[in-house]
GROMACS .gro file of C-alpha atoms in nm:
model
   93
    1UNK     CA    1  10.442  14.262   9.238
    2UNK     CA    2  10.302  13.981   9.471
    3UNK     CA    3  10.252  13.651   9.355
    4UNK     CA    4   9.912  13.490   9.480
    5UNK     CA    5   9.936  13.100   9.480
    6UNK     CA    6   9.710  12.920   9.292
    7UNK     CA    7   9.464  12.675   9.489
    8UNK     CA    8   9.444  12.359   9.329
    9UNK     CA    9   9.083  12.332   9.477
   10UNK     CA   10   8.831  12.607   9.331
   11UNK     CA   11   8.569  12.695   9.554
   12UNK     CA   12   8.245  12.601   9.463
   13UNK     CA   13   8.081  12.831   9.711
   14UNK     CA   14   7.749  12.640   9.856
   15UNK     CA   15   7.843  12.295   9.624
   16UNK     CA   16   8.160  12.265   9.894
   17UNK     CA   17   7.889  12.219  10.167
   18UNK     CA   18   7.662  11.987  10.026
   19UNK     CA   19   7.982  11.789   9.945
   20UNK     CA   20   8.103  11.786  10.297
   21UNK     CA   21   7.721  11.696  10.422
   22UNK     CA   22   7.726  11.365  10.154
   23UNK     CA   23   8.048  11.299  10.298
   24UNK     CA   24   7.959  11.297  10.626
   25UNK     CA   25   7.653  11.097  10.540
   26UNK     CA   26   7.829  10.826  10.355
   27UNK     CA   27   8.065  10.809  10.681
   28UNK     CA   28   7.785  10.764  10.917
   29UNK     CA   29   7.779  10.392  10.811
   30UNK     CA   30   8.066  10.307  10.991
   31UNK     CA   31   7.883  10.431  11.309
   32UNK     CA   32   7.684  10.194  11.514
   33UNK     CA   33   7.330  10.214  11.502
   34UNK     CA   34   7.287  10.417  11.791
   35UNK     CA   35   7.514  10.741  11.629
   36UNK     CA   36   7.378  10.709  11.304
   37UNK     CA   37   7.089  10.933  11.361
   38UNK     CA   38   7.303  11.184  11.492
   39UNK     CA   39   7.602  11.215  11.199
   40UNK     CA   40   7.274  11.280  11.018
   41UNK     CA   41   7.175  11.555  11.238
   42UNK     CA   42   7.529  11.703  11.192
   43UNK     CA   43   7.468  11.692  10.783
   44UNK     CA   44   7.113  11.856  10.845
   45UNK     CA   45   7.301  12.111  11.016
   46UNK     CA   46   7.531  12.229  10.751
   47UNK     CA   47   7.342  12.224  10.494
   48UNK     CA   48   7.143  12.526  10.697
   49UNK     CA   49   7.454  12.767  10.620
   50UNK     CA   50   7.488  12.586  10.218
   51UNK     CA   51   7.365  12.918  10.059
   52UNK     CA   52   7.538  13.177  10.300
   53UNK     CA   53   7.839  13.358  10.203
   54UNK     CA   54   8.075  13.202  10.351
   55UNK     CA   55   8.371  13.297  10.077
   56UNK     CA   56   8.561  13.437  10.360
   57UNK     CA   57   8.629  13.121  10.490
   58UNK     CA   58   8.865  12.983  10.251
   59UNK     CA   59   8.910  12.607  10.384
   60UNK     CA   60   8.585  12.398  10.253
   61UNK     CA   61   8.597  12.218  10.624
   62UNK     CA   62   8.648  12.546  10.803
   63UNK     CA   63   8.313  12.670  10.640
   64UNK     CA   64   8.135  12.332  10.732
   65UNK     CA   65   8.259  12.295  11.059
   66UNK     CA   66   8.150  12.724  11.143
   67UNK     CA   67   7.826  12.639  11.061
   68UNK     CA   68   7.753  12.331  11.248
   69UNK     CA   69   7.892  12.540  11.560
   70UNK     CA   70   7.649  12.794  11.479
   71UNK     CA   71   7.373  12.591  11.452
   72UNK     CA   72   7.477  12.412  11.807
   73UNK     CA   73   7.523  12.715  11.969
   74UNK     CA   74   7.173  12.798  11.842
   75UNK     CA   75   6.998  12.533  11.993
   76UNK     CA   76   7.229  12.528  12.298
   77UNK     CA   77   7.048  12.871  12.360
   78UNK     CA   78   6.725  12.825  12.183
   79UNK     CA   79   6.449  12.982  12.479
   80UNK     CA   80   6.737  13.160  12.661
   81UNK     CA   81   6.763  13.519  12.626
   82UNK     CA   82   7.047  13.588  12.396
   83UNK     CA   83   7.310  13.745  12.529
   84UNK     CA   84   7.413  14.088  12.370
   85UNK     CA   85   7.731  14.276  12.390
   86UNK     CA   86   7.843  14.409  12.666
   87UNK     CA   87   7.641  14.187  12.895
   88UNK     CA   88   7.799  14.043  13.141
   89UNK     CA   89   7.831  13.692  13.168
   90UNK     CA   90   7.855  13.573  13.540
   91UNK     CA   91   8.007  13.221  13.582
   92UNK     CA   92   7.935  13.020  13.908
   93UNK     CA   93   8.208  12.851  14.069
   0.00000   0.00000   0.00000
């Protein structure tokens, strides 16, 4: 018989999210002005993914920092066709 270890952290699910977000937003103060608006932003954007299922991602910070990538790579290609599999993808050089 296997013996799991126990996490001393138990997941919360979508709460682990939020908390990140008011983390990050209590941070933001130590940003100048300028960046301030833009730790914001980054809250806004993981609270998007706060009621997926993201169990599979055990780390709390793995899960928050997934779905502010997916939320950049969205707008990164927001109005560009997406690309599907098995595309190519050509690459200047």
């Amino acid at each position: 018989m296997t013996d799991h270890p126990v996490s001393k952290h138990q997941r919360k699910g979508r709460e682990d999210l939020h908390e990140t977000a008011d983390r990050w937003l209590r941070a933001r103060r130590a940003l100048p002005a300028a960046d301030q608006p833009h730790a914001e932003r980054l809250a806004e954007m993981i609270r998007v993914h706060a009621t997926d299922r993201l169990v599979a991602i055990g780390d709390p910070l793995e899960a928050a920092v997934f779905s502010l990538l997916v939320e950049l790579v969205k707008e990164q290609t927001a109005g560009e066709k997406p690309a599907v599999c098995g595309d190519t993808i050509q690459v200047d050089q």
